[in-house]
Amino acid sequence: MRIDIISIFPEYFAPLGVSLIGKARERGILDVHLHQLRDWAHDVHRTVDDTPYGGGPGMVMKPEPWGEAIDAVLAADQDARPRIIVPTPSGVPFTQRLAMEYAAEPWLLFTPARYEGIDSRVMAEYGSRLRVDEVSIGDYVLAGGEAAVLVMVEAVGRLLPGVLGNARSAVDDSFAPGEMENLLEGPVYTKPPEWRGHEVPEILLSGHHGKIARWRRDEALRRTARNRAELLAALDPATLDKHDRRLLAELGLLP
Ligand code: 6GU
């Protein structure tokens, strides 16, 4: 997969050289291209922002540098088109589902903004020709979209074939479609079996795979009820077995 990122802080993306994503790049699974937006601002101060039309606080990113920068990225490959992802707190929620959708794309272009955001005509211009998604990573406001891009690249990158390896697969993840859809993963343990008087739940030492799977699902349901009650409401009743229903009834969460 190719990923292009246009930003006034390309140095912000140094963490993409580390750990899982760094390895994926070394192995050629992920091809990351960073671009300095100011390279396409032509005045002496390399200005990329201006005051908002209609008044109000803050600054808005000018359309011309973004247009030139995006055109330059598009020109890198005449035969392909990237999916453009514009990070903004006003966007659609970034979810595991969206991460999986992006992981199936050959080319992504991220356009993280500073200030109050990018002049909306940039999204209109490219939205009429390519897929442009305005995406938010949560209900809080960051100082810029760069951290959101790091989050999204990590979520997408770990889903690419060959990145996680055989020892670990994404199928048991919280939110993964299927068994864990709308469920949070429960607690995990490793050796030693007792630490500072805390014991590992005995069932996990039993070697009884069926009972362990059932215990893990119970813990996932309990944790979801405790931390994310609204996710339980979204559970597809068809994915609940008799045991699930009994547990939820015990927690007072089913009729
Ligand atoms: Cl994508 N950008 C900014 N600036 N703030 C955010 C966000 C994105 N997602 C949540 N808050």
PDB file of C-alpha atoms and ligand atoms in Angstrom:
ATOM      1  CA  MET A   1       0.000   0.000   0.000  1.00  0.00           C
ATOM      2  CA  ARG A   2       1.134   3.521  -0.784  1.00  0.00           C
ATOM      3  CA  ILE A   3       0.397   6.294   1.747  1.00  0.00           C
ATOM      4  CA  ASP A   4       1.016   9.987   1.042  1.00  0.00           C
ATOM      5  CA  ILE A   5       0.785  12.588   3.814  1.00  0.00           C
ATOM      6  CA  ILE A   6       0.789  16.336   3.143  1.00  0.00           C
ATOM      7  CA  SER A   7       1.394  18.459   6.252  1.00  0.00           C
ATOM      8  CA  ILE A   8       3.148  21.598   7.483  1.00  0.00           C
ATOM      9  CA  PHE A   9       4.822  19.276  10.035  1.00  0.00           C
ATOM     10  CA  PRO A  10       6.180  16.287   8.084  1.00  0.00           C
ATOM     11  CA  GLU A  11       8.629  15.697  10.989  1.00  0.00           C
ATOM     12  CA  TYR A  12       5.590  14.864  13.125  1.00  0.00           C
ATOM     13  CA  PHE A  13       5.513  11.464  11.398  1.00  0.00           C
ATOM     14  CA  ALA A  14       8.866  10.179  12.699  1.00  0.00           C
ATOM     15  CA  PRO A  15       6.985   7.520  14.756  1.00  0.00           C
ATOM     16  CA  LEU A  16       6.060   5.821  11.467  1.00  0.00           C
ATOM     17  CA  GLY A  17       9.679   4.621  11.374  1.00  0.00           C
ATOM     18  CA  VAL A  18       9.249   2.662  14.621  1.00  0.00           C
ATOM     19  CA  SER A  19       7.919  -0.782  15.600  1.00  0.00           C
ATOM     20  CA  LEU A  20       5.271  -2.584  13.540  1.00  0.00           C
ATOM     21  CA  ILE A  21       4.770   0.193  10.973  1.00  0.00           C
ATOM     22  CA  GLY A  22       8.521   0.822  10.674  1.00  0.00           C
ATOM     23  CA  LYS A  23       9.041  -2.898   9.983  1.00  0.00           C
ATOM     24  CA  ALA A  24       6.229  -2.940   7.433  1.00  0.00           C
ATOM     25  CA  ARG A  25       7.970  -0.081   5.607  1.00  0.00           C
ATOM     26  CA  GLU A  26      11.353  -1.842   5.720  1.00  0.00           C
ATOM     27  CA  ARG A  27       9.710  -4.933   4.246  1.00  0.00           C
ATOM     28  CA  GLY A  28       8.091  -2.906   1.470  1.00  0.00           C
ATOM     29  CA  ILE A  29       4.518  -3.663   2.581  1.00  0.00           C
ATOM     30  CA  LEU A  30       3.946   0.015   3.277  1.00  0.00           C
ATOM     31  CA  ASP A  31       5.334   2.825   1.117  1.00  0.00           C
ATOM     32  CA  VAL A  32       5.016   6.159   2.983  1.00  0.00           C
ATOM     33  CA  HIS A  33       5.637   9.498   1.227  1.00  0.00           C
ATOM     34  CA  LEU A  34       5.747  12.692   3.330  1.00  0.00           C
ATOM     35  CA  HIS A  35       5.275  16.139   1.773  1.00  0.00           C
ATOM     36  CA  GLN A  36       5.782  19.646   3.150  1.00  0.00           C
ATOM     37  CA  LEU A  37       2.673  21.696   2.292  1.00  0.00           C
ATOM     38  CA  ARG A  38       4.708  24.925   2.374  1.00  0.00           C
ATOM     39  CA  ASP A  39       6.634  23.700  -0.683  1.00  0.00           C
ATOM     40  CA  TRP A  40       3.514  24.802  -2.595  1.00  0.00           C
ATOM     41  CA  ALA A  41       3.169  28.231  -0.941  1.00  0.00           C
ATOM     42  CA  HIS A  42       4.990  30.752  -3.114  1.00  0.00           C
ATOM     43  CA  ASP A  43       5.102  34.010  -1.158  1.00  0.00           C
ATOM     44  CA  VAL A  44       8.186  34.956   0.833  1.00  0.00           C
ATOM     45  CA  HIS A  45       6.612  33.768   4.121  1.00  0.00           C
ATOM     46  CA  ARG A  46       5.292  30.560   2.527  1.00  0.00           C
ATOM     47  CA  THR A  47       1.838  31.410   3.893  1.00  0.00           C
ATOM     48  CA  VAL A  48      -0.686  28.579   4.132  1.00  0.00           C
ATOM     49  CA  ASP A  49      -3.443  30.240   6.204  1.00  0.00           C
ATOM     50  CA  ASP A  50      -5.652  33.323   6.205  1.00  0.00           C
ATOM     51  CA  THR A  51      -8.566  34.823   8.143  1.00  0.00           C
ATOM     52  CA  PRO A  52     -11.985  33.167   7.775  1.00  0.00           C
ATOM     53  CA  TYR A  53     -14.607  34.718   5.504  1.00  0.00           C
ATOM     54  CA  GLY A  54     -17.589  35.734   7.613  1.00  0.00           C
ATOM     55  CA  GLY A  55     -15.346  36.536  10.563  1.00  0.00           C
ATOM     56  CA  GLY A  56     -14.720  34.568  13.721  1.00  0.00           C
ATOM     57  CA  PRO A  57     -11.686  33.276  15.581  1.00  0.00           C
ATOM     58  CA  GLY A  58      -8.722  31.380  14.205  1.00  0.00           C
ATOM     59  CA  MET A  59      -7.347  30.922  10.717  1.00  0.00           C
ATOM     60  CA  VAL A  60      -8.332  28.791   7.735  1.00  0.00           C
ATOM     61  CA  MET A  61      -5.914  26.964   5.443  1.00  0.00           C
ATOM     62  CA  LYS A  62      -5.770  28.523   1.976  1.00  0.00           C
ATOM     63  CA  PRO A  63      -6.971  26.404  -0.963  1.00  0.00           C
ATOM     64  CA  GLU A  64      -4.138  27.150  -3.430  1.00  0.00           C
ATOM     65  CA  PRO A  65      -1.238  25.370  -1.652  1.00  0.00           C
ATOM     66  CA  TRP A  66      -3.438  22.363  -0.924  1.00  0.00           C
ATOM     67  CA  GLY A  67      -4.593  22.221  -4.561  1.00  0.00           C
ATOM     68  CA  GLU A  68      -1.044  22.326  -5.899  1.00  0.00           C
ATOM     69  CA  ALA A  69       0.221  19.825  -3.328  1.00  0.00           C
ATOM     70  CA  ILE A  70      -2.588  17.339  -3.992  1.00  0.00           C
ATOM     71  CA  ASP A  71      -2.160  17.725  -7.769  1.00  0.00           C
ATOM     72  CA  ALA A  72       1.559  16.953  -7.369  1.00  0.00           C
ATOM     73  CA  VAL A  73       0.784  13.783  -5.397  1.00  0.00           C
ATOM     74  CA  LEU A  74      -1.829  12.706  -7.961  1.00  0.00           C
ATOM     75  CA  ALA A  75       0.728  13.207 -10.739  1.00  0.00           C
ATOM     76  CA  ALA A  76       2.990  10.596  -9.122  1.00  0.00           C
ATOM     77  CA  ASP A  77       0.852   7.850 -10.677  1.00  0.00           C
ATOM     78  CA  GLN A  78      -1.320   8.612 -13.697  1.00  0.00           C
ATOM     79  CA  ASP A  79      -2.938   5.169 -13.698  1.00  0.00           C
ATOM     80  CA  ALA A  80      -4.168   5.105 -10.101  1.00  0.00           C
ATOM     81  CA  ARG A  81      -6.215   7.388  -7.850  1.00  0.00           C
ATOM     82  CA  PRO A  82      -5.756   7.595  -4.081  1.00  0.00           C
ATOM     83  CA  ARG A  83      -8.591   7.662  -1.593  1.00  0.00           C
ATOM     84  CA  ILE A  84      -8.258  11.058   0.109  1.00  0.00           C
ATOM     85  CA  ILE A  85      -8.723  11.194   3.887  1.00  0.00           C
ATOM     86  CA  VAL A  86      -9.200  14.622   5.460  1.00  0.00           C
ATOM     87  CA  PRO A  87      -8.867  14.435   9.263  1.00  0.00           C
ATOM     88  CA  THR A  88     -11.326  16.733  11.023  1.00  0.00           C
ATOM     89  CA  PRO A  89     -13.300  16.592  14.288  1.00  0.00           C
ATOM     90  CA  SER A  90     -16.385  17.285  12.104  1.00  0.00           C
ATOM     91  CA  GLY A  91     -15.903  14.086  10.086  1.00  0.00           C
ATOM     92  CA  VAL A  92     -17.500  10.647  10.168  1.00  0.00           C
ATOM     93  CA  PRO A  93     -16.203   8.440  12.998  1.00  0.00           C
ATOM     94  CA  PHE A  94     -13.075   6.400  12.277  1.00  0.00           C
ATOM     95  CA  THR A  95     -13.988   2.808  13.178  1.00  0.00           C
ATOM     96  CA  GLN A  96     -12.455  -0.639  12.803  1.00  0.00           C
ATOM     97  CA  ARG A  97     -14.810  -1.101   9.840  1.00  0.00           C
ATOM     98  CA  LEU A  98     -13.371   1.999   8.129  1.00  0.00           C
ATOM     99  CA  ALA A  99      -9.819   0.853   8.987  1.00  0.00           C
ATOM    100  CA  MET A 100     -10.541  -2.438   7.189  1.00  0.00           C
ATOM    101  CA  GLU A 101     -11.975  -0.590   4.211  1.00  0.00           C
ATOM    102  CA  TYR A 102      -8.838   1.566   3.968  1.00  0.00           C
ATOM    103  CA  ALA A 103      -6.596  -1.482   4.370  1.00  0.00           C
ATOM    104  CA  ALA A 104      -8.116  -2.840   1.141  1.00  0.00           C
ATOM    105  CA  GLU A 105      -7.168   0.311  -0.838  1.00  0.00           C
ATOM    106  CA  PRO A 106      -3.938   0.438  -2.840  1.00  0.00           C
ATOM    107  CA  TRP A 107      -3.302   4.144  -2.164  1.00  0.00           C
ATOM    108  CA  LEU A 108      -4.311   6.591   0.588  1.00  0.00           C
ATOM    109  CA  LEU A 109      -3.644  10.344   0.748  1.00  0.00           C
ATOM    110  CA  PHE A 110      -3.963  12.049   4.157  1.00  0.00           C
ATOM    111  CA  THR A 111      -4.290  15.846   4.392  1.00  0.00           C
ATOM    112  CA  PRO A 112      -3.969  16.805   8.079  1.00  0.00           C
ATOM    113  CA  ALA A 113      -4.729  20.489   8.744  1.00  0.00           C
ATOM    114  CA  ARG A 114      -3.710  22.925  11.464  1.00  0.00           C
ATOM    115  CA  TYR A 115      -5.790  25.973  12.488  1.00  0.00           C
ATOM    116  CA  GLU A 116      -9.570  25.822  11.933  1.00  0.00           C
ATOM    117  CA  GLY A 117      -9.294  23.491   8.934  1.00  0.00           C
ATOM    118  CA  ILE A 118      -8.951  23.612   5.143  1.00  0.00           C
ATOM    119  CA  ASP A 119     -10.993  25.909   2.869  1.00  0.00           C
ATOM    120  CA  SER A 120     -13.987  23.720   2.047  1.00  0.00           C
ATOM    121  CA  ARG A 121     -13.598  24.222  -1.713  1.00  0.00           C
ATOM    122  CA  VAL A 122     -10.593  21.872  -1.658  1.00  0.00           C
ATOM    123  CA  MET A 123     -12.847  18.990  -0.556  1.00  0.00           C
ATOM    124  CA  ALA A 124     -15.471  20.057  -3.144  1.00  0.00           C
ATOM    125  CA  GLU A 125     -12.859  20.153  -5.931  1.00  0.00           C
ATOM    126  CA  TYR A 126     -11.427  16.682  -5.306  1.00  0.00           C
ATOM    127  CA  GLY A 127     -14.691  15.201  -4.019  1.00  0.00           C
ATOM    128  CA  SER A 128     -16.179  15.626  -7.490  1.00  0.00           C
ATOM    129  CA  ARG A 129     -13.395  13.485  -9.000  1.00  0.00           C
ATOM    130  CA  LEU A 130     -12.143  11.096  -6.302  1.00  0.00           C
ATOM    131  CA  ARG A 131     -13.321   9.613  -3.023  1.00  0.00           C
ATOM    132  CA  VAL A 132     -12.764  12.184  -0.282  1.00  0.00           C
ATOM    133  CA  ASP A 133     -13.621  11.198   3.307  1.00  0.00           C
ATOM    134  CA  GLU A 134     -13.699  13.702   6.154  1.00  0.00           C
ATOM    135  CA  VAL A 135     -12.905  11.533   9.185  1.00  0.00           C
ATOM    136  CA  SER A 136     -12.753  12.123  12.971  1.00  0.00           C
ATOM    137  CA  ILE A 137     -10.952   9.873  15.451  1.00  0.00           C
ATOM    138  CA  GLY A 138     -13.184  10.775  18.401  1.00  0.00           C
ATOM    139  CA  ASP A 139     -15.273  13.356  20.188  1.00  0.00           C
ATOM    140  CA  TYR A 140     -12.548  15.730  21.309  1.00  0.00           C
ATOM    141  CA  VAL A 141     -10.548  18.420  19.525  1.00  0.00           C
ATOM    142  CA  LEU A 142      -6.845  18.079  18.667  1.00  0.00           C
ATOM    143  CA  ALA A 143      -4.554  20.980  17.790  1.00  0.00           C
ATOM    144  CA  GLY A 144      -4.164  19.485  14.298  1.00  0.00           C
ATOM    145  CA  GLY A 145      -4.886  16.409  12.228  1.00  0.00           C
ATOM    146  CA  GLU A 146      -1.345  14.981  12.395  1.00  0.00           C
ATOM    147  CA  ALA A 147      -1.889  12.862  15.520  1.00  0.00           C
ATOM    148  CA  ALA A 148      -5.128  11.577  13.971  1.00  0.00           C
ATOM    149  CA  VAL A 149      -3.176  10.465  10.881  1.00  0.00           C
ATOM    150  CA  LEU A 150      -0.701   8.562  13.078  1.00  0.00           C
ATOM    151  CA  VAL A 151      -3.672   6.814  14.698  1.00  0.00           C
ATOM    152  CA  MET A 152      -5.279   5.914  11.383  1.00  0.00           C
ATOM    153  CA  VAL A 153      -2.048   4.753   9.709  1.00  0.00           C
ATOM    154  CA  GLU A 154      -1.337   2.453  12.668  1.00  0.00           C
ATOM    155  CA  ALA A 155      -4.875   1.022  12.672  1.00  0.00           C
ATOM    156  CA  VAL A 156      -4.771   0.455   8.898  1.00  0.00           C
ATOM    157  CA  GLY A 157      -1.128  -0.658   8.691  1.00  0.00           C
ATOM    158  CA  ARG A 158      -1.508  -3.506  11.190  1.00  0.00           C
ATOM    159  CA  LEU A 159      -4.309  -4.956   9.025  1.00  0.00           C
ATOM    160  CA  LEU A 160      -2.154  -5.251   5.895  1.00  0.00           C
ATOM    161  CA  PRO A 161      -1.262  -8.831   4.939  1.00  0.00           C
ATOM    162  CA  GLY A 162       2.084  -9.848   6.444  1.00  0.00           C
ATOM    163  CA  VAL A 163       2.283  -7.053   9.027  1.00  0.00           C
ATOM    164  CA  LEU A 164       1.047  -8.904  12.121  1.00  0.00           C
ATOM    165  CA  GLY A 165       2.511 -12.264  11.130  1.00  0.00           C
ATOM    166  CA  ASN A 166       1.091 -15.695  11.921  1.00  0.00           C
ATOM    167  CA  ALA A 167       1.519 -15.504  15.702  1.00  0.00           C
ATOM    168  CA  ARG A 168      -1.169 -12.878  16.006  1.00  0.00           C
ATOM    169  CA  SER A 169      -4.223 -12.225  13.934  1.00  0.00           C
ATOM    170  CA  ALA A 170      -6.701  -9.370  13.935  1.00  0.00           C
ATOM    171  CA  VAL A 171      -9.761 -11.625  14.137  1.00  0.00           C
ATOM    172  CA  ASP A 172     -10.001 -11.537  17.976  1.00  0.00           C
ATOM    173  CA  ASP A 173      -9.637  -7.763  18.179  1.00  0.00           C
ATOM    174  CA  SER A 174     -12.207  -5.668  19.952  1.00  0.00           C
ATOM    175  CA  PHE A 175     -14.651  -4.420  17.274  1.00  0.00           C
ATOM    176  CA  ALA A 176     -13.526  -6.995  14.679  1.00  0.00           C
ATOM    177  CA  PRO A 177     -16.536  -7.978  12.541  1.00  0.00           C
ATOM    178  CA  GLY A 178     -17.859 -11.410  13.451  1.00  0.00           C
ATOM    179  CA  GLU A 179     -17.471 -12.852  16.954  1.00  0.00           C
ATOM    180  CA  MET A 180     -16.139  -9.647  18.530  1.00  0.00           C
ATOM    181  CA  GLU A 181     -18.330  -7.139  16.693  1.00  0.00           C
ATOM    182  CA  ASN A 182     -19.464  -4.544  19.253  1.00  0.00           C
ATOM    183  CA  LEU A 183     -17.614  -6.379  22.033  1.00  0.00           C
ATOM    184  CA  LEU A 184     -14.542  -5.264  23.961  1.00  0.00           C
ATOM    185  CA  GLU A 185     -11.792  -7.804  24.610  1.00  0.00           C
ATOM    186  CA  GLY A 186     -11.600  -9.019  28.204  1.00  0.00           C
ATOM    187  CA  PRO A 187      -8.558  -9.132  30.514  1.00  0.00           C
ATOM    188  CA  VAL A 188      -5.345 -10.988  29.621  1.00  0.00           C
ATOM    189  CA  TYR A 189      -2.675 -12.663  31.776  1.00  0.00           C
ATOM    190  CA  THR A 190       0.795 -14.173  31.463  1.00  0.00           C
ATOM    191  CA  LYS A 191       3.279 -15.858  33.812  1.00  0.00           C
ATOM    192  CA  PRO A 192       3.792 -16.049  36.770  1.00  0.00           C
ATOM    193  CA  PRO A 193       0.522 -17.711  37.883  1.00  0.00           C
ATOM    194  CA  GLU A 194       0.583 -15.683  41.103  1.00  0.00           C
ATOM    195  CA  TRP A 195       1.895 -12.115  41.427  1.00  0.00           C
ATOM    196  CA  ARG A 196       1.695 -10.039  44.649  1.00  0.00           C
ATOM    197  CA  GLY A 197      -1.118 -12.277  45.835  1.00  0.00           C
ATOM    198  CA  HIS A 198      -3.148 -11.888  42.605  1.00  0.00           C
ATOM    199  CA  GLU A 199      -3.892 -15.175  40.872  1.00  0.00           C
ATOM    200  CA  VAL A 200      -4.501 -15.860  37.217  1.00  0.00           C
ATOM    201  CA  PRO A 201      -8.100 -17.122  36.787  1.00  0.00           C
ATOM    202  CA  GLU A 202      -7.878 -20.897  37.167  1.00  0.00           C
ATOM    203  CA  ILE A 203      -9.851 -21.631  34.024  1.00  0.00           C
ATOM    204  CA  LEU A 204      -6.995 -20.163  31.904  1.00  0.00           C
ATOM    205  CA  LEU A 205      -4.586 -22.757  33.372  1.00  0.00           C
ATOM    206  CA  SER A 206      -6.988 -25.661  32.771  1.00  0.00           C
ATOM    207  CA  GLY A 207      -6.109 -26.346  29.132  1.00  0.00           C
ATOM    208  CA  HIS A 208      -9.837 -26.740  28.474  1.00  0.00           C
ATOM    209  CA  HIS A 209     -10.141 -24.722  25.243  1.00  0.00           C
ATOM    210  CA  GLY A 210     -13.937 -24.767  25.075  1.00  0.00           C
ATOM    211  CA  LYS A 211     -14.340 -23.497  28.626  1.00  0.00           C
ATOM    212  CA  ILE A 212     -11.617 -20.896  28.112  1.00  0.00           C
ATOM    213  CA  ALA A 213     -13.360 -19.548  25.006  1.00  0.00           C
ATOM    214  CA  ARG A 214     -16.627 -19.344  26.930  1.00  0.00           C
ATOM    215  CA  TRP A 215     -14.942 -17.577  29.863  1.00  0.00           C
ATOM    216  CA  ARG A 216     -13.336 -15.066  27.517  1.00  0.00           C
ATOM    217  CA  ARG A 217     -16.668 -14.298  25.930  1.00  0.00           C
ATOM    218  CA  ASP A 218     -18.283 -13.802  29.359  1.00  0.00           C
ATOM    219  CA  GLU A 219     -15.514 -11.397  30.328  1.00  0.00           C
ATOM    220  CA  ALA A 220     -15.906  -9.536  27.020  1.00  0.00           C
ATOM    221  CA  LEU A 221     -19.647  -9.153  27.632  1.00  0.00           C
ATOM    222  CA  ARG A 222     -19.054  -7.993  31.233  1.00  0.00           C
ATOM    223  CA  ARG A 223     -16.411  -5.477  30.250  1.00  0.00           C
ATOM    224  CA  THR A 224     -18.537  -4.131  27.415  1.00  0.00           C
ATOM    225  CA  ALA A 225     -21.496  -3.731  29.795  1.00  0.00           C
ATOM    226  CA  ARG A 226     -19.291  -1.870  32.263  1.00  0.00           C
ATOM    227  CA  ASN A 227     -17.307   0.379  29.893  1.00  0.00           C
ATOM    228  CA  ARG A 228     -19.483   0.753  26.792  1.00  0.00           C
ATOM    229  CA  ALA A 229     -23.126   0.033  27.584  1.00  0.00           C
ATOM    230  CA  GLU A 230     -24.213   1.639  24.291  1.00  0.00           C
ATOM    231  CA  LEU A 231     -22.272  -1.037  22.354  1.00  0.00           C
ATOM    232  CA  LEU A 232     -24.305  -3.800  24.013  1.00  0.00           C
ATOM    233  CA  ALA A 233     -27.484  -2.188  22.734  1.00  0.00           C
ATOM    234  CA  ALA A 234     -26.017  -2.438  19.218  1.00  0.00           C
ATOM    235  CA  LEU A 235     -25.274  -6.183  19.561  1.00  0.00           C
ATOM    236  CA  ASP A 236     -27.059  -8.234  16.926  1.00  0.00           C
ATOM    237  CA  PRO A 237     -29.365 -10.552  18.940  1.00  0.00           C
ATOM    238  CA  ALA A 238     -28.715 -13.252  16.321  1.00  0.00           C
ATOM    239  CA  THR A 239     -25.044 -13.372  17.454  1.00  0.00           C
ATOM    240  CA  LEU A 240     -26.078 -14.085  21.082  1.00  0.00           C
ATOM    241  CA  ASP A 241     -26.298 -17.690  22.272  1.00  0.00           C
ATOM    242  CA  LYS A 242     -28.243 -19.028  25.259  1.00  0.00           C
ATOM    243  CA  HIS A 243     -25.283 -18.554  27.581  1.00  0.00           C
ATOM    244  CA  ASP A 244     -24.788 -14.934  26.411  1.00  0.00           C
ATOM    245  CA  ARG A 245     -28.452 -14.171  27.092  1.00  0.00           C
ATOM    246  CA  ARG A 246     -28.288 -15.706  30.563  1.00  0.00           C
ATOM    247  CA  LEU A 247     -25.188 -13.670  31.453  1.00  0.00           C
ATOM    248  CA  LEU A 248     -26.721 -10.432  30.191  1.00  0.00           C
ATOM    249  CA  ALA A 249     -29.931 -11.203  32.099  1.00  0.00           C
ATOM    250  CA  GLU A 250     -27.824 -11.696  35.261  1.00  0.00           C
ATOM    251  CA  LEU A 251     -26.280  -8.270  34.651  1.00  0.00           C
ATOM    252  CA  GLY A 252     -29.835  -6.892  34.349  1.00  0.00           C
ATOM    253  CA  LEU A 253     -29.258  -6.000  30.696  1.00  0.00           C
ATOM    254  CA  LEU A 254     -31.801  -8.173  28.918  1.00  0.00           C
ATOM    255  CA  PRO A 255     -35.591  -8.339  29.305  1.00  0.00           C
TER     256      PRO A 255
HETATM  257 CL1  6GU B   1      -9.196  13.986  12.705  1.00  0.00          CL
HETATM  258  N1  6GU B   1      -8.558  16.304  13.795  1.00  0.00           N
HETATM  259  C1  6GU B   1      -8.587  17.187  14.813  1.00  0.00           C
HETATM  260  N2  6GU B   1      -7.950  18.357  14.676  1.00  0.00           N
HETATM  261  N3  6GU B   1      -9.209  16.955  15.947  1.00  0.00           N
HETATM  262  C2  6GU B   1      -9.824  15.793  16.051  1.00  0.00           C
HETATM  263  C3  6GU B   1      -9.841  14.832  15.053  1.00  0.00           C
HETATM  264  C4  6GU B   1      -9.190  15.119  13.917  1.00  0.00           C
HETATM  265  N4  6GU B   1     -10.545  13.768  15.466  1.00  0.00           N
HETATM  266  C5  6GU B   1     -10.945  14.078  16.674  1.00  0.00           C
HETATM  267  N5  6GU B   1     -10.525  15.280  17.043  1.00  0.00           N
END
